[in-house]
Each structure stands twice: as C-alpha cells, then as structure tokens.
Amino acid sequence: MKKKECVAMILAGGQGTRLQSLTYDIAKPAVYYGGKYRIIDFTLSNCTNSGMDTVGILTQYEPHVLNDYIGIGSAWDLDRNYGGVSLLPPYMQSKGGDWYKGTADAIYQNIKYLDNYQPEHVLILSGDHIYKMDYARMLEFHQSSQADVTISVIQVPMEEANRFGIMDTDEVGRIVDFEEKPSNPKNNLASMGVYIFRYDVLKKYLLADANNCQSSHDFGKDIIPTMLADGKQLMSYTFDGYWKDVGTIQSLWQANMDLLEDVSELNLHDYKWRVYSNNPSLPAQLIGSSAKVKNAMIGENCHIHGKVDHSVLFYGVDVAEDAVITDSIIMPNVSIGKGARIHRAIVMEGNVIAENSVIGDLLNDGEIEVYVGSNNKKDQKYVTMMK
Amino acid sequence: MNRIAGIINLDQEIDSMNELTYFRCMAAIPFGARYRMIDFTISNMINANIDSIAIFARKKYRSLLDHLEQGKAWDLDRQHGGLFILPPDWNDPTDISKGELQHFHNHIDFIHRVNADYIVVSGSQHICNIDLQAVLEEHIETKADVTVIYKHMKQLDSEHHYTKKLTVDENNRVVEIDYARENPHVYMNMYIMKKTALLKFIELSIEKGYTNLFKEAIKPNLSSLHVHAYQYKGAHAFIHSVESYYRNSMRLLDDNFYDCLFQTEAPIRTKLKNEAPATYSENAHVERSMVANGCHISGDVKNSVLFRSVKVGEGASIEDSIIMQRCEIAPDAVLKHVILDKECTISSGQVLIGTKENPFVVAKRQKL
C-alpha cells in the first residue's frame, strides 16, 4: 500500500476530572458544546478540512458514548477504504497488556498501527480543545524547517502563562527552552498540545521512553524535554485564532457564551471550514407566539414558548410558557416546565425541570451550577443516541 | 417480518408551482424548513424497514439527484439494495410500453431482482408520516389483491379537486374511484400489493397498451379485484399549487400538526448540511415561526418558515412568509406573504407584499 505522508493521532482517553459531573460517565472529548457539537468535533473537522485522512483515536476512559458517536467516521468524511478513522483502545498483546500510562505511552502502544501506514510524520492532537486550525499549513512549515518536531503555540496573557507549558524560542521560532507550568514564565507562548513529529525520530524516542521506568510517559514532561536536551531541531509554529482548553466548568460555560458574541471569534458559519458533527436528523425549531428569544443559540427540534436570553440550547429542548432561561447551557432533550427560572447553570441531558423550579443563583453571578438531575441519566443518554 | 420494496413514481406528477418548479420537479420542492417533499415518502419507507427503493423520474431531476446522492441520509447506501434513481434511458427496440408503463417495463429488473414479497408504490406530493408495516398487516389480513391508502378529510380544500376519491363499503372495500368533489376520502396515491401481482399488472398493462397502471388496470376492475382501502389517520398535506404549498407550510407552525408529522419514533430524514445551530442577536424578535439550523436573526420574524442559513438583518420584518435556504434579507426590508426560493438577496429597505391566496414568489437566486 501507498505510504501515508502524515497520520493523525487524537488523544481522547482523558477523564477531564475538573469537569466533575459533566464527565461522570463520558470521556471529556465527548462533552457537549455549542448547541449541537461534542468537543472532539473540532479536532476531527480540523483533520478533515486539513486533508488528514488517517486518524487514530486513542480511547480509554468511558469510551462507549465516544465509540458510538464516532462510528466509522462518516460524519467527518473519514470513512475511507485505506486509512480513515480507527478507534484505538488499550489491548492485550502476547506479552501481556496495560492501560495507557501517559500520552506518550498511548502512542507507543500503537506503534504497530503507525507502522502499518509507514508515515513520514505523525500529528499528535488532543481531543478536548475547541479551535479551527489548518494542520496542512503546520505540516508544510514543519517540512520546510526540517524540524524533528514542530509544536504549535499560542500567545496567552502573561498572567495566565503559569497554567501552560511555555516555550522559549529564538528569533526564527526554534525552541530553546521548555517549561511545564513555570512559576516565573519567560514569555507567553503556550503549547497547544499539537505536535508534528518526524515518525522515525518519534519512534526512537518512544521506544527509549518505554524502557525508562523513571518516565511518566508524557509528551510535555518527558519526550519533549529529552529531545531538547539531545539538541534535536524543535520548532514552534504560532497559531493565531480562537483556541480554548475547556478544562473546567467555568471555561466550558465561557466557551459556550463566546458563541453568543455579535462577531464570534469562532465562526461556525464558515462554509470553507465547516465543523462537522454526528447528529440525529431532527426537524427545525419551533418558536411559539409567547416566546422571547435573544442573544441565543438554539438547536433543532426545540419548542420555545418562554424567554431565552444569553443562553445556548441544544436540540430537543422544550421551554414552556413563562419559563425564563438566562446565561445558561441546556443540553439535549431537556424539558423545562412553566414558570421555571434557570440562571447561570448547565442543565444536563434529558432532564425534566418541574414547573416554577429554580436552578442557579438568581441574585448573585457566582459559580456556574451544574444540574445533573435525579433521573437515571444513563438510560436517557441512550434514548437520545438511538434517535 | 415481511419484506417490502418501494417504488416512488414521479412520472405522473405535474410541475404546477410556477417559479418553484421551473427547474425542479415537485418531489424536489423544499418543504418544512429543511426537507424536500420526497423526504417524507423515503422516510416513511425506511421507517418500515424498506431498504430497496426505486425512484422513477422523468424530468427536471437534476436537483433531486443532488439532494438524494447515494441515499446516505436515509441509510440507503447499501452493498445490496439501497437507492435506485432511475431516470428515462430506454433504448429497447422491442419496447411497446407507453406512459408510466415505460418505467415499469424498462426498469423491470429492479422489481425482478429486489429481495421483497411486497411492493409499495407511492408518489411524493402527499406529505404524511405513515406506518407502512401497519398497512401491509391490514393488506395481508384482508387478503386483498391491492390495498390503497386514503385520508378522510375534515375539510376539503381546492387542491383536493385534483386528487382521486375513494368510495368504500362497510368492509373498507373500494367500490368506486373518481374525482367526486364532495367525497372526503382522498386517495393518497399510494398502494401496496404482492410483487408477483404487480408483475402481472405490468404485463397486462403493456399488452393492452395502457399508459397508467392504476387508472387502467386496477380502477376499472373493482368488481373482480379485491381492492382494500386503508385509512391513514395522521398528519397529512397534499401539495399541488403555490397556494396549497403556502397554506400547508403555515400549518407546520401549529404544535399539534408539527408533533404529528415529526415523530421521534418515526423520524423524517433529510440530507445533512452541517450548519451551526440558529443564532438570535440582541435585537431579534421572533414569534410563532419555524427556524432551521444556520439561521442568523437580528430582525423581526412572525408566522414564518425559515429554511437553513437564512440571514435576517436588523430592523428587517418578515411576516407570514416562507424563506428558503441561504436567503439574505438586508436591514429594514419588509416581507409579507412572500415565498423566496433559495439563495435570494433582498436589499435594504425593499418592500415585498403578496397575499395569503397569492403569495409573492421570488425565483431562485434573484437579487431584489
């Protein structure tokens, strides 16, 4: 078979513990975002739009929803005869098997998958970031600079730099130093967790790392510092655009609210860069005669009779008369009773909110409340997916 | 379970919707904010586990082909069976068939080869959500030769002058088929029968030089054939003219009609476009309307149906109108009783006003 120039590997096995109840029984990349999407849609659509037609998805934590959602990749045009999407969970080998112990270990355990395509380069991605990026351009840069690895970086506010892996670069973008969450950052170029490696180099380092029992088997903590110490060619590629790591409930809420800005930085209406998703085929939304909807994003098959202001509603949400929803995210197939008030909250999928109930703190703009509900969530989730 | 195959016969459908059917057939008319008329027929079929569907198309089918693709949206992209779009391409020098029998004759291989015991034949103009397995059960139970489907109309409208009407006896056996104006039993242009029976009717019709199988081989023989009538009781609309299209589109704004037509257990599917959810800005004011994905609304919208990716500028007013995919309405434009075909651009301050009986129709891609 023909060799692949570049194979993409998406790390999608993380639990995302800081999202708390949102990832109680689904992997972080499967968390809902933006009225119809799951977070991984952005990375997968980036692959499709960048011409990456071979994508391995490394799963580990609660993979069922993700597996079902991705299927054979048809929604992203990744159902290919040669290549396409492969879901890569940990597996047993003749010498035994093990969980993925870190990001680098996850790739190491799938060297056979990569060898199968004999790629020149491997693109390592996270499945839990929201951004639109042309990986093909980054690959061109990587090739022309003859780097062993190219790391995509973004400028973050200096005061937040201590939350990220920070790259110190010279005038041509060569990485001269790397610090993971530095207390006194030297600059503000944060790693986005997007790497392109020359595969021969990557393979060598992965094999060495696997034999190092001191290693935590992580790209940021182990592989990159070792390569830097060995004097390999590490280049930074600066990305300019909307990029969000929705690691916390607050940041997930904020990223949804960002979509309601008049000119959203993340343009979801760009026909040249579509964001694909695997959604049930549902009829259009119905806005009733008593409805008041403004500053809002509303999904398909919603029936709105109440008031919605500055909120994101996923598909299949019913809002009864006199209900008021403000500054909130309502996930799919939620039914909100008459006169209910929801403010600064995230209401999880499939809930039925009783008449006149109150969710969130109406008086203070405090922390975002996540309403999980007392219903059997799991059953409802499957009902949704069956549709 | 009994296996059924589907034939969607568009041959006899008249393109009677002026600007809207200049370049497309009736089956391809956009309806209900995101669908085409044919989506309802196809979805009803796949919801009854029909996985082989042939479409007899004769003319203006370019937009239909574009819409249906390989049938992926309906899970009809199969290794065996699936979707067969069959336009006229007949070069058989021995062909003596006429009218719609040309389709049956030239595409007879579909019927011969299809792995099914029963065939349902339907048009595309009757919008409904029907359980065809239930129809088949009744068909088998009554041991009928043919089962035809009808709707008992509470009120007959102008479009029903053009539909056949059924007169049935106390056992729901059809005794008369005509165009009687006052008869409320509207034939929905759908029938089901055994595949072997259909093959015999086709052979007979061609021998006799018939042009229409139902009209000439079934309708005159109601005394010798057992033709059973199945009463469909769900949401129904027959689209025949701009006026009936407009009136029936507006019925979608009624919660009950919407819920009857779009059922979660029997979904109506259509080609996906990957549009973002609809967005409403600070000055949006929307009342009693159906809004599809990808719309961006900054103005006033009332009693209207907006298809996917319609942009409504600030201060624009849309009332009692149907706005198709990707139209752009600039600020302060006023539209009332208007149907805009796809991709129209209405400039700032423009005023377009039609009437309920005679909506102002703007053809595709016009700039006003």
PDB file of C-alpha atoms in Angstrom, chain A residues 34-37 74-75 77 79 259-260 262 268-269 271 274-303 305 309 313 386-387, chain B residues 32-35 72-73 77 252-255 258-259 262 264 267-270 272-296 306 308-309 311 326:
ATOM      1  CA  GLY A  34     -22.163  24.820  21.154  1.00  0.00           C
ATOM      2  CA  GLY A  35     -25.759  23.691  20.710  1.00  0.00           C
ATOM      3  CA  LYS A  36     -25.057  20.553  18.683  1.00  0.00           C
ATOM      4  CA  TYR A  37     -21.410  19.556  18.894  1.00  0.00           C
ATOM      5  CA  SER A  74     -18.835   9.049   8.202  1.00  0.00           C
ATOM      6  CA  ALA A  75     -19.905  12.353   9.741  1.00  0.00           C
ATOM      7  CA  ASP A  77     -15.937  12.027   5.745  1.00  0.00           C
ATOM      8  CA  ASP A  79     -14.980   6.526   6.274  1.00  0.00           C
ATOM      9  CA  LEU A 259     -20.526  31.898  20.643  1.00  0.00           C
ATOM     10  CA  LEU A 260     -23.179  34.470  21.511  1.00  0.00           C
ATOM     11  CA  ASP A 262     -22.044  39.556  17.874  1.00  0.00           C
ATOM     12  CA  LEU A 268     -19.311  28.318  12.904  1.00  0.00           C
ATOM     13  CA  HIS A 269     -20.940  29.586   9.702  1.00  0.00           C
ATOM     14  CA  TYR A 271     -18.554  27.259   4.560  1.00  0.00           C
ATOM     15  CA  ARG A 274     -17.249  23.508   8.230  1.00  0.00           C
ATOM     16  CA  VAL A 275     -17.454  21.960  11.639  1.00  0.00           C
ATOM     17  CA  TYR A 276     -18.935  18.509  11.131  1.00  0.00           C
ATOM     18  CA  SER A 277     -20.806  16.559  13.749  1.00  0.00           C
ATOM     19  CA  ASN A 278     -22.785  13.374  14.058  1.00  0.00           C
ATOM     20  CA  ASN A 279     -26.290  14.435  14.970  1.00  0.00           C
ATOM     21  CA  PRO A 280     -29.733  12.932  14.877  1.00  0.00           C
ATOM     22  CA  SER A 281     -31.766  14.180  11.914  1.00  0.00           C
ATOM     23  CA  LEU A 282     -34.322  16.426  13.580  1.00  0.00           C
ATOM     24  CA  PRO A 283     -36.953  18.887  12.375  1.00  0.00           C
ATOM     25  CA  ALA A 284     -36.440  22.636  12.675  1.00  0.00           C
ATOM     26  CA  GLN A 285     -37.084  24.513  15.898  1.00  0.00           C
ATOM     27  CA  LEU A 286     -40.483  25.998  16.648  1.00  0.00           C
ATOM     28  CA  ILE A 287     -40.665  29.407  18.303  1.00  0.00           C
ATOM     29  CA  GLY A 288     -44.072  29.984  19.867  1.00  0.00           C
ATOM     30  CA  SER A 289     -46.168  33.133  19.915  1.00  0.00           C
ATOM     31  CA  SER A 290     -45.338  33.893  23.553  1.00  0.00           C
ATOM     32  CA  ALA A 291     -41.600  33.260  23.147  1.00  0.00           C
ATOM     33  CA  LYS A 292     -38.894  35.870  23.595  1.00  0.00           C
ATOM     34  CA  VAL A 293     -35.532  34.778  22.273  1.00  0.00           C
ATOM     35  CA  LYS A 294     -32.463  36.974  22.044  1.00  0.00           C
ATOM     36  CA  ASN A 295     -28.674  36.611  22.287  1.00  0.00           C
ATOM     37  CA  ALA A 296     -29.179  32.925  21.963  1.00  0.00           C
ATOM     38  CA  MET A 297     -28.128  29.840  20.089  1.00  0.00           C
ATOM     39  CA  ILE A 298     -30.924  27.317  19.635  1.00  0.00           C
ATOM     40  CA  GLY A 299     -30.697  23.776  18.285  1.00  0.00           C
ATOM     41  CA  GLU A 300     -33.080  21.748  16.160  1.00  0.00           C
ATOM     42  CA  ASN A 301     -36.407  20.426  17.372  1.00  0.00           C
ATOM     43  CA  CYS A 302     -36.583  22.904  20.258  1.00  0.00           C
ATOM     44  CA  HIS A 303     -40.052  24.177  21.175  1.00  0.00           C
ATOM     45  CA  HIS A 305     -42.661  29.261  24.482  1.00  0.00           C
ATOM     46  CA  ASP A 309     -31.706  35.314  26.920  1.00  0.00           C
ATOM     47  CA  LEU A 313     -29.902  25.419  23.932  1.00  0.00           C
ATOM     48  CA  MET A 386     -30.985   5.737  19.402  1.00  0.00           C
ATOM     49  CA  LYS A 387     -32.747   8.579  17.655  1.00  0.00           C
TER      50      LYS A 387
ATOM     51  CA  GLY B  32     -40.858  22.353   6.163  1.00  0.00           C
ATOM     52  CA  ALA B  33     -37.714  24.424   6.814  1.00  0.00           C
ATOM     53  CA  ARG B  34     -35.233  21.707   5.863  1.00  0.00           C
ATOM     54  CA  TYR B  35     -36.836  18.951   3.848  1.00  0.00           C
ATOM     55  CA  LYS B  72     -26.673   8.133   2.739  1.00  0.00           C
ATOM     56  CA  ALA B  73     -29.049  10.354   4.730  1.00  0.00           C
ATOM     57  CA  ASP B  77     -26.100   3.493   0.727  1.00  0.00           C
ATOM     58  CA  LEU B 252     -46.376  23.487  10.478  1.00  0.00           C
ATOM     59  CA  LEU B 253     -46.378  26.397  12.927  1.00  0.00           C
ATOM     60  CA  ASP B 254     -49.136  24.621  14.816  1.00  0.00           C
ATOM     61  CA  ASP B 255     -47.627  22.500  17.628  1.00  0.00           C
ATOM     62  CA  TYR B 258     -45.780  19.554  13.862  1.00  0.00           C
ATOM     63  CA  ASP B 259     -45.784  16.852  16.555  1.00  0.00           C
ATOM     64  CA  PHE B 262     -42.372  14.816  13.081  1.00  0.00           C
ATOM     65  CA  THR B 264     -39.331  10.784  17.327  1.00  0.00           C
ATOM     66  CA  PRO B 267     -38.265  10.481  12.136  1.00  0.00           C
ATOM     67  CA  ILE B 268     -38.299  12.253   8.788  1.00  0.00           C
ATOM     68  CA  ARG B 269     -34.747  12.342   7.496  1.00  0.00           C
ATOM     69  CA  THR B 270     -33.055  14.607   5.014  1.00  0.00           C
ATOM     70  CA  LEU B 272     -27.463  16.886   6.418  1.00  0.00           C
ATOM     71  CA  LYS B 273     -25.790  20.212   5.811  1.00  0.00           C
ATOM     72  CA  ASN B 274     -23.648  20.596   8.930  1.00  0.00           C
ATOM     73  CA  GLU B 275     -24.962  24.014   9.788  1.00  0.00           C
ATOM     74  CA  ALA B 276     -24.405  25.502  13.229  1.00  0.00           C
ATOM     75  CA  PRO B 277     -27.478  25.988  15.430  1.00  0.00           C
ATOM     76  CA  ALA B 278     -29.571  29.085  14.741  1.00  0.00           C
ATOM     77  CA  THR B 279     -28.413  32.275  16.449  1.00  0.00           C
ATOM     78  CA  TYR B 280     -30.520  35.194  17.654  1.00  0.00           C
ATOM     79  CA  SER B 281     -28.940  38.568  18.313  1.00  0.00           C
ATOM     80  CA  GLU B 282     -29.849  41.253  20.834  1.00  0.00           C
ATOM     81  CA  ASN B 283     -32.496  42.818  18.572  1.00  0.00           C
ATOM     82  CA  ALA B 284     -34.105  39.644  17.299  1.00  0.00           C
ATOM     83  CA  HIS B 285     -37.820  39.364  17.738  1.00  0.00           C
ATOM     84  CA  VAL B 286     -39.278  36.050  16.654  1.00  0.00           C
ATOM     85  CA  GLU B 287     -42.832  34.920  17.111  1.00  0.00           C
ATOM     86  CA  ARG B 288     -44.655  31.770  16.038  1.00  0.00           C
ATOM     87  CA  SER B 289     -42.094  30.639  13.490  1.00  0.00           C
ATOM     88  CA  MET B 290     -40.162  27.635  12.391  1.00  0.00           C
ATOM     89  CA  VAL B 291     -36.425  28.261  12.175  1.00  0.00           C
ATOM     90  CA  ALA B 292     -33.821  25.872  10.792  1.00  0.00           C
ATOM     91  CA  ASN B 293     -30.159  25.491  11.670  1.00  0.00           C
ATOM     92  CA  GLY B 294     -27.651  28.012  10.414  1.00  0.00           C
ATOM     93  CA  CYS B 295     -30.060  30.953  10.523  1.00  0.00           C
ATOM     94  CA  HIS B 296     -28.885  34.221  11.979  1.00  0.00           C
ATOM     95  CA  LEU B 306     -37.126  29.943   7.670  1.00  0.00           C
ATOM     96  CA  ARG B 308     -31.379  26.635   6.741  1.00  0.00           C
ATOM     97  CA  SER B 309     -28.880  29.512   6.835  1.00  0.00           C
ATOM     98  CA  LYS B 311     -29.820  35.790   7.433  1.00  0.00           C
ATOM     99  CA  ARG B 326     -29.393  30.767   2.238  1.00  0.00           C
TER     100      ARG B 326
END
